[in-house]
CSV table of C-alpha atoms in Angstrom, one decimal:
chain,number,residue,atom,x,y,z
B,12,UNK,CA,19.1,-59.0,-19.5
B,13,UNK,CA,18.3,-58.2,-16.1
B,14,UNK,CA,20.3,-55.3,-15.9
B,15,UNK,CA,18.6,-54.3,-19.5
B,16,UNK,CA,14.8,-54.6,-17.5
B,17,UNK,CA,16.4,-52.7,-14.3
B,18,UNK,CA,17.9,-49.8,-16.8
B,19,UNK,CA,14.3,-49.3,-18.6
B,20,UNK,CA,12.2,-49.4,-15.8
B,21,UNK,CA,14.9,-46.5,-14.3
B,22,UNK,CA,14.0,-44.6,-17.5
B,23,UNK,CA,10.4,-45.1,-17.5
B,24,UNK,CA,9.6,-44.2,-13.7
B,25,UNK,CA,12.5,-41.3,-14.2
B,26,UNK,CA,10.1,-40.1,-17.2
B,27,UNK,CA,7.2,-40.4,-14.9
B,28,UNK,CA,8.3,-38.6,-12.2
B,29,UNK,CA,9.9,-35.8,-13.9
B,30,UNK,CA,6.3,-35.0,-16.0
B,31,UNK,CA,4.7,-35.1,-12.9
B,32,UNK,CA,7.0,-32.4,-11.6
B,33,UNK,CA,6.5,-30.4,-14.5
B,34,UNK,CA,3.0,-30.5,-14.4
B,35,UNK,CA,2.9,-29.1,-10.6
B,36,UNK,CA,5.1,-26.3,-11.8
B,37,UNK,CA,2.9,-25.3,-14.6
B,38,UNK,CA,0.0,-25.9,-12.7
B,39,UNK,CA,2.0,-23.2,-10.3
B,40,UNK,CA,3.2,-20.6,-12.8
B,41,UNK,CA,-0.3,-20.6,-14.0
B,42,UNK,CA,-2.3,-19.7,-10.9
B,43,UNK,CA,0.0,-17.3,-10.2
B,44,UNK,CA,-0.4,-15.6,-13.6
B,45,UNK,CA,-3.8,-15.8,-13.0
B,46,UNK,CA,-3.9,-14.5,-9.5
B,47,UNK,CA,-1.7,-11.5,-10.4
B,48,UNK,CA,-3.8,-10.8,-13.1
B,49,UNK,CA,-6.6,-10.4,-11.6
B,50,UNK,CA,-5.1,-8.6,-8.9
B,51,UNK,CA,-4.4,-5.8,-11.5
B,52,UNK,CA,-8.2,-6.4,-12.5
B,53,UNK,CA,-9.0,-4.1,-9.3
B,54,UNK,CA,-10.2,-1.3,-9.5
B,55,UNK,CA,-9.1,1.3,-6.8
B,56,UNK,CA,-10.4,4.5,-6.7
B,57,UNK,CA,-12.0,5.6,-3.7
B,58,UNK,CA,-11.0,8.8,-2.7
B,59,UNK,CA,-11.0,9.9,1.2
B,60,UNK,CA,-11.6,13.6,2.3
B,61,UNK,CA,-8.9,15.4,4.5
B,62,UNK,CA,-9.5,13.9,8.0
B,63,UNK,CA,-9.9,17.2,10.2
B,64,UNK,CA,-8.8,15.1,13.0
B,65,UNK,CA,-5.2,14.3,11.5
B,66,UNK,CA,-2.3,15.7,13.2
B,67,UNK,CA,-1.4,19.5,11.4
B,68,UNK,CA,1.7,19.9,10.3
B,69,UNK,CA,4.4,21.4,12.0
B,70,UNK,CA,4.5,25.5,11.3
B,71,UNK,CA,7.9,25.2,9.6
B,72,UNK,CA,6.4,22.0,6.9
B,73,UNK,CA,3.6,24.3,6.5
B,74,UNK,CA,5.6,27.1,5.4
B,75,UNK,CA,7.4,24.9,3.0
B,76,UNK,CA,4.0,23.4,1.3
B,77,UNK,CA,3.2,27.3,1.0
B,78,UNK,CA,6.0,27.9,-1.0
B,79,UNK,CA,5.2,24.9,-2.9
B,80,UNK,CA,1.8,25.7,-3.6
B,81,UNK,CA,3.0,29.1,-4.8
B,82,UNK,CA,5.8,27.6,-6.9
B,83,UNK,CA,3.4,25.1,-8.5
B,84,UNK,CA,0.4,27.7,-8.7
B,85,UNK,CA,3.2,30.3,-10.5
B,86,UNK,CA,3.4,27.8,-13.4
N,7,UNK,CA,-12.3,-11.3,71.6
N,8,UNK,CA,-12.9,-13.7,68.6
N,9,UNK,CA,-12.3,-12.1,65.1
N,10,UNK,CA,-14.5,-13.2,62.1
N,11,UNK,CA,-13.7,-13.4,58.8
N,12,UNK,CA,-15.5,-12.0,55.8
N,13,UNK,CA,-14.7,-12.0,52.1
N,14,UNK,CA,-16.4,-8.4,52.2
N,15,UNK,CA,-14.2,-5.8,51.8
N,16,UNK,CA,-14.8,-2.3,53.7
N,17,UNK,CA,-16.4,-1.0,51.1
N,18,UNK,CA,-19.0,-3.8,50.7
N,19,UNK,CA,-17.7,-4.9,47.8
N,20,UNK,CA,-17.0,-9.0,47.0
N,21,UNK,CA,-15.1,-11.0,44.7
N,22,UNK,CA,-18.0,-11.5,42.5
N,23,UNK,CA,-18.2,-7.4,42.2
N,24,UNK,CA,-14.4,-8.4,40.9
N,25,UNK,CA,-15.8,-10.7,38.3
N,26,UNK,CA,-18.5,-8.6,37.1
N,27,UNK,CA,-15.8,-5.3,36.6
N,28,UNK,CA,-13.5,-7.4,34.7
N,29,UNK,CA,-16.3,-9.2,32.6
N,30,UNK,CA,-17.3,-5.5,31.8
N,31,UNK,CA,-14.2,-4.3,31.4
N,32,UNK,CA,-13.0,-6.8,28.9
N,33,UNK,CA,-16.1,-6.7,27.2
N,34,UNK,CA,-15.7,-2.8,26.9
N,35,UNK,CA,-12.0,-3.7,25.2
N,36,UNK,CA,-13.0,-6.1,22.6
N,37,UNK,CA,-16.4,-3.4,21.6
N,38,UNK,CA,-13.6,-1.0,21.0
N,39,UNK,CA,-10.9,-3.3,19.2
N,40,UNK,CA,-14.0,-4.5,17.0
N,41,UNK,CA,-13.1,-2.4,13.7
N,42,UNK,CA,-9.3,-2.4,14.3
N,43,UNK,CA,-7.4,-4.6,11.8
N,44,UNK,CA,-4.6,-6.8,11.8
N,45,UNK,CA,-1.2,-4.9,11.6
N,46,UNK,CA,-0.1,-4.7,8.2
N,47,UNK,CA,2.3,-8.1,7.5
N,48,UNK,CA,5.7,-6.4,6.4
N,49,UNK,CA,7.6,-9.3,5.5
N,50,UNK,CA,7.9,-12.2,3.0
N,51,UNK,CA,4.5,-14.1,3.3
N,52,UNK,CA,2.5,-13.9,0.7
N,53,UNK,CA,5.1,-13.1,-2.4
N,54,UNK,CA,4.1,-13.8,-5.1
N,55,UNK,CA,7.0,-13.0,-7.4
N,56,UNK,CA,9.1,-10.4,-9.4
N,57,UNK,CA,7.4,-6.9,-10.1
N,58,UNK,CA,7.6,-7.3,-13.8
N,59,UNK,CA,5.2,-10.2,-13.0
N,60,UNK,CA,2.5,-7.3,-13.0
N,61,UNK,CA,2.6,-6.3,-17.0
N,62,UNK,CA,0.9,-2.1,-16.4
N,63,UNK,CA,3.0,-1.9,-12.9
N,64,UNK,CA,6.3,-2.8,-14.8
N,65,UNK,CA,5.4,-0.9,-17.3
N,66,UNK,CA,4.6,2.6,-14.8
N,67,UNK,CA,8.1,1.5,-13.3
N,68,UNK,CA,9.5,1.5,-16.8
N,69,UNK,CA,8.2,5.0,-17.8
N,70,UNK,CA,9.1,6.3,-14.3
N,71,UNK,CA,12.6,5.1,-14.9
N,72,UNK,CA,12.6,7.0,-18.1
N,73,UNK,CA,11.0,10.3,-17.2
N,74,UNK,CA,13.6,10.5,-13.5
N,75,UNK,CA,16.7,12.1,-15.3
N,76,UNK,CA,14.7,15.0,-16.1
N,77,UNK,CA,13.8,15.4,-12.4
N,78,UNK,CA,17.4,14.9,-11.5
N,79,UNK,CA,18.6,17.6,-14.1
N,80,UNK,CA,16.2,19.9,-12.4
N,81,UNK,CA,17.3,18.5,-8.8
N,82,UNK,CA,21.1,19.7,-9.7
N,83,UNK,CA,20.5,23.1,-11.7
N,84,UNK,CA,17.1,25.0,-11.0
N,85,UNK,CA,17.6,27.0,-14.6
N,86,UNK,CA,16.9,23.0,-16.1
N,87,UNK,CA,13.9,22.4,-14.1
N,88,UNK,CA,10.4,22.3,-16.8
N,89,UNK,CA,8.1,24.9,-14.8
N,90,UNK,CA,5.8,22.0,-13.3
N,91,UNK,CA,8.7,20.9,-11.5
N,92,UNK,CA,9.9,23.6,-9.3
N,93,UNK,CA,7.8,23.4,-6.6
N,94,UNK,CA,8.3,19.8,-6.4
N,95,UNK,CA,12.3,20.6,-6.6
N,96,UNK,CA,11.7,23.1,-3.7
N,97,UNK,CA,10.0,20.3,-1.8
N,98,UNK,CA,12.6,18.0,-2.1
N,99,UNK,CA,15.4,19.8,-1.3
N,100,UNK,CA,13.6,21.2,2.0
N,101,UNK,CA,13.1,17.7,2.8
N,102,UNK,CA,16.3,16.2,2.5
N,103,UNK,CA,17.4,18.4,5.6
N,104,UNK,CA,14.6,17.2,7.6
N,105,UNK,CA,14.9,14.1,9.8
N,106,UNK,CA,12.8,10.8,8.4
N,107,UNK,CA,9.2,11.6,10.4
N,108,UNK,CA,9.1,14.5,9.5
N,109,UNK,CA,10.3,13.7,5.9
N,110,UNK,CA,7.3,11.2,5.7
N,111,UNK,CA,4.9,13.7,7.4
N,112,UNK,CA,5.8,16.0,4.8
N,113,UNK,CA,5.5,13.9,1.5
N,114,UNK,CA,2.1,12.9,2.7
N,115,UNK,CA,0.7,16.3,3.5
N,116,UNK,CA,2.3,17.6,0.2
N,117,UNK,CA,0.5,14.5,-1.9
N,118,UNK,CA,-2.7,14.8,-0.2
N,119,UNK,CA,-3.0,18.6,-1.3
N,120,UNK,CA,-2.8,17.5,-5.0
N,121,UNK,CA,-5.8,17.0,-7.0
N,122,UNK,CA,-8.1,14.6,-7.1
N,123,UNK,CA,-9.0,12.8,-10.7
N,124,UNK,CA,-10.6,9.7,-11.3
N,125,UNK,CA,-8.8,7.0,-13.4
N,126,UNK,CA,-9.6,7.1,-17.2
N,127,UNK,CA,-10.9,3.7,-18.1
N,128,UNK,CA,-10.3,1.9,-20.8
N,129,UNK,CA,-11.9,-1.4,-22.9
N,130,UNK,CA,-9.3,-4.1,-23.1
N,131,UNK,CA,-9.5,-8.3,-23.8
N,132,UNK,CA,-9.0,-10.2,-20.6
N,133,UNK,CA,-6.9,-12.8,-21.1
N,134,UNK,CA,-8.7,-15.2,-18.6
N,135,UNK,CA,-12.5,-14.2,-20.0
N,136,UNK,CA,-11.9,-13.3,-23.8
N,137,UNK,CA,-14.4,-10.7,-23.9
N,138,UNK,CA,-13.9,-6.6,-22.9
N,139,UNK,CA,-14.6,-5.3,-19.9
N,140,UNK,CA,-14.0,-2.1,-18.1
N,141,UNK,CA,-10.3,-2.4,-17.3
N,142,UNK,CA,-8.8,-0.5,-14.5
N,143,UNK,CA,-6.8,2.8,-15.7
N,144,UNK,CA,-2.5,2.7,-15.3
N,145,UNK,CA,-0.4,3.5,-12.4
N,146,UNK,CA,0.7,7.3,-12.7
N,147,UNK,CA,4.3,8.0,-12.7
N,148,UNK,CA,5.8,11.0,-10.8
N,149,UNK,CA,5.7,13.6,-13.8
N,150,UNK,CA,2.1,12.3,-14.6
N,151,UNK,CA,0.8,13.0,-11.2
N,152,UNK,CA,2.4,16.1,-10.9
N,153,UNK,CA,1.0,17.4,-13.8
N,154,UNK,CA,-2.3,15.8,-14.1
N,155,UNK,CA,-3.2,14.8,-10.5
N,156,UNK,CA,-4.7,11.4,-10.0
N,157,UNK,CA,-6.5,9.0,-7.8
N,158,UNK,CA,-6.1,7.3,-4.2
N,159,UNK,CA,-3.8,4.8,-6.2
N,160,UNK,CA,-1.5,7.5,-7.6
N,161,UNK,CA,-1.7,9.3,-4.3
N,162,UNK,CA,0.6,6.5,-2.7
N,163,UNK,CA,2.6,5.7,-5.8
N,164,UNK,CA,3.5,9.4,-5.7
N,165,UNK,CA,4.6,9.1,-1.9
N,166,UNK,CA,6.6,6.1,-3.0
N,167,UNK,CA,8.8,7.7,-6.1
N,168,UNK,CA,8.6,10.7,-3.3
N,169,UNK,CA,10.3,8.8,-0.3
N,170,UNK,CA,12.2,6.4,-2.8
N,171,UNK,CA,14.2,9.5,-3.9
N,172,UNK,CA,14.7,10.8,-0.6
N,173,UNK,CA,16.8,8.0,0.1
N,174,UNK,CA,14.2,5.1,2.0
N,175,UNK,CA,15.0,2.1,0.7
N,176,UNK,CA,12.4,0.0,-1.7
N,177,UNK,CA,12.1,-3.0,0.9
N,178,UNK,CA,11.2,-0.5,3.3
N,179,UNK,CA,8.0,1.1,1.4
N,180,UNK,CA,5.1,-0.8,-0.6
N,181,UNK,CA,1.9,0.1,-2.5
N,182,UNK,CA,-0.8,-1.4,-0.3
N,183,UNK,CA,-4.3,-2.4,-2.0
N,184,UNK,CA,-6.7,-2.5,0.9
N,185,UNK,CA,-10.4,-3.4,0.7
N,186,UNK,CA,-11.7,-0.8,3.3
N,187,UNK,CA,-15.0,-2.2,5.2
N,188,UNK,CA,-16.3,0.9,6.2
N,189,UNK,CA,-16.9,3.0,2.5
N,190,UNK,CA,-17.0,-1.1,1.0
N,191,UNK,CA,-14.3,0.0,-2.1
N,192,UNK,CA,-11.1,-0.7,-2.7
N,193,UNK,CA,-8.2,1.8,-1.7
N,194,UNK,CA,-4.8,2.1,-1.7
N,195,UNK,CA,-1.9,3.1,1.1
N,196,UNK,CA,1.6,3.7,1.3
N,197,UNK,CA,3.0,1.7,3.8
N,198,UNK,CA,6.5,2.7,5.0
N,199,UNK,CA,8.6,0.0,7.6
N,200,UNK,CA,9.7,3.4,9.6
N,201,UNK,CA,11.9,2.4,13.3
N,202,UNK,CA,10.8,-0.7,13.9
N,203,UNK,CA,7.5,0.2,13.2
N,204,UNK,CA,4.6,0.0,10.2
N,205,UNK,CA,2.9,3.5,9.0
N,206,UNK,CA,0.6,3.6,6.6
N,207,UNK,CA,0.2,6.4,5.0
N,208,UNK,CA,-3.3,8.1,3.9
N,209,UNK,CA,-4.9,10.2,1.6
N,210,UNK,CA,-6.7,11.9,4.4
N,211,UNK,CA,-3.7,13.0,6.1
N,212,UNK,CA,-3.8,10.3,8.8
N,213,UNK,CA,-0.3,8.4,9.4
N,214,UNK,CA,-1.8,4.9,10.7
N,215,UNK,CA,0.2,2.7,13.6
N,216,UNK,CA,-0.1,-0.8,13.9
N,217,UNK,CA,-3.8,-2.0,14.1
N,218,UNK,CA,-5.6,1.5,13.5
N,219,UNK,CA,-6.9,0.6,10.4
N,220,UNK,CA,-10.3,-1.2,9.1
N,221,UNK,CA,-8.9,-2.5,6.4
N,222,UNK,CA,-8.2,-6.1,4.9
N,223,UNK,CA,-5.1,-6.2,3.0
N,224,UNK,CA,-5.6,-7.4,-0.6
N,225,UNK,CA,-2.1,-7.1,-2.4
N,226,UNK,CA,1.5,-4.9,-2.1
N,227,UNK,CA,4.0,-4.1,-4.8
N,228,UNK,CA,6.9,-2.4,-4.7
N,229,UNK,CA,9.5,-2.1,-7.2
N,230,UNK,CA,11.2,-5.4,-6.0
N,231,UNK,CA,8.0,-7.2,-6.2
N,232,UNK,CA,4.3,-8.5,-5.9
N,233,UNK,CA,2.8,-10.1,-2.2
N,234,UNK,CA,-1.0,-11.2,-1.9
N,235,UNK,CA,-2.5,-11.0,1.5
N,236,UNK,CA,-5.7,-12.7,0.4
N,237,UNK,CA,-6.1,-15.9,2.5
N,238,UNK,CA,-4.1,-14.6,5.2
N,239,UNK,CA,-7.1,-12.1,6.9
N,240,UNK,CA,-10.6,-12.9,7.7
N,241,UNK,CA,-14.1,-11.9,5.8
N,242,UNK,CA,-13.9,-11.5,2.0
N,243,UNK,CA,-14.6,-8.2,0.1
N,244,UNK,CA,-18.1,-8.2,-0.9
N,245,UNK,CA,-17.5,-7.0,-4.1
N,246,UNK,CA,-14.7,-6.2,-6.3
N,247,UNK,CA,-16.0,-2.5,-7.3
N,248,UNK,CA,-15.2,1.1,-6.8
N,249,UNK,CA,-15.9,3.0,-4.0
């Protein structure tokens, strides 16, 4: 009988603690969801005008972007 | 003879002359470290999980995925390449040969000559508020920047696909959502983990080192996956709206 009591009360606190554990992991996966969510929410559009200060380019990466421009201007 | 001692130098100057310099001099420091940020955080805190995690990223990364054989068609035979795509196949081939500075220095000069356009918006149901509201426009992929331009978003998306096919790995380069405290919008960077150090990449040409920056660091994806650097940096944005 006593090992009948000792079983159940295994069962019952093993139920226990495993919900608990569930809950934490929902409670988890659903901030998360949330979070990300409204992460993608944001809206990002500023736009930032060539800084004249910025390094130039080397004359040989120049040349290249020229012949890209030309390239994509040609289409 | 007797010899006396003085604390005052030559000069007439005295320890507390000492004091004063270095209190002015460190005062002088932190007035000019006052707008620098905190170097961006290139590692593991923050994650937040897969990319897929992030339904109109996933979905950019899915058309992307989609759209690349026609770029690598054009890549291996020029008489392939769809007209908007040969200057972008001389690009890349002039940049494999060049060393990886210069490779980044190009992809961001080449981006940042692209046009500007503003998102498209659109109405959709949000699932934490049930009711429309003006929803942020999707990612761009490669072809649709090309072809159509985009904003500051798309701008380091399109270094990203750039970089990402001239061989940098994906853990080395991430999308960078920034909240920037001097035009008080949102903005977005490329930043690229580049020997041993962390650039971030502009839209005004600037390549930024280490702490040169004003902004706070909102969130990062890559293709790999999603990192939130709220909580993790000082004031909060005063506003979640455009710039």
């Amino acid at each position: 009988m006593r090992t009948l009591i000792f079983a159940a009360l295994c069962i019952v606190t093993g139920a226990v603690w495993a919900d608990t554990t569930t809950a934490v992991v929902k409670v988890y996966s659903l901030d998360v969801k949330e979070r990300i969510q409204n992460l993608e929410l944001i809206d990002v559009t500023a736009e930032k005008p060539v800084d004249e200060q910025a390094a130039k380019l080397e004359p040989d990466l120049e040349a290249i972007l020229d012949d890209v421009a030309a390239l994509e201007e040609a289409e | 003879m007797r010899v006396t001692r003085s604390t005052h130098s030559s000069d007439g100057t005295t320890p507390f002359h000492c004091v004063g310099l270095t209190v002015v001099l460190l005062i002088a420091l932190a007035a000019t470290t006052a707008h620098a940020g905190r170097p961006y955080p290139f590692d593991e805190t923050g994650y937040l999980g897969a990319a897929t995690l992030m339904p109109e990223w996933s979905a950019t990364m899915g058309r992307e995925r989609a759209q690349a054989p026609l770029l690598d068609a054009c890549l291996a035979d020029e008489d392939r390449c769809p007209s908007y795509y040969r200057g972008l196949r001389r690009l890349l081939t002039s940049a494999a040969t060049l060393d990886g500075y210069r490779q980044i220095s190009l992809i961001n000069h080449y981006v940042n000559r692209k046009r500007y356009r503003n998102d498209r918006t659109e109405q959709i149901e949000t699932p934490l508020a049930g009711e429309p509201l003006t929803y942020r426009s999707r990612w761009a992929t490669l072809e649709e920047f090309v072809r159509r331009g985009g904003d500051c978003e798309d701008y380091a998306t399109t270094k990203y696909y750039l970089l990402r096919r001239l061989g940098f790995a994906t853990d080395d380069l991430r999308v960078v959502v920034t909240w920037d405290g001097e035009s008080h919008g949102y903005h977005a960077v490329l930043a690229v983990r580049f020997d041993g150090e962390v650039l971030l990449l502009e839209s005004d040409n600037t390549i930024r080192r280490g702490s040169r920056h004003r902004y706070r660091f909102i969130y990062s994806i890559n293709e790999n996956g999603i990192w939130d650097h709220a909580g993790s940096q000082d004031p909060q944005p005063a506003k979640e709206t455009s710039a």
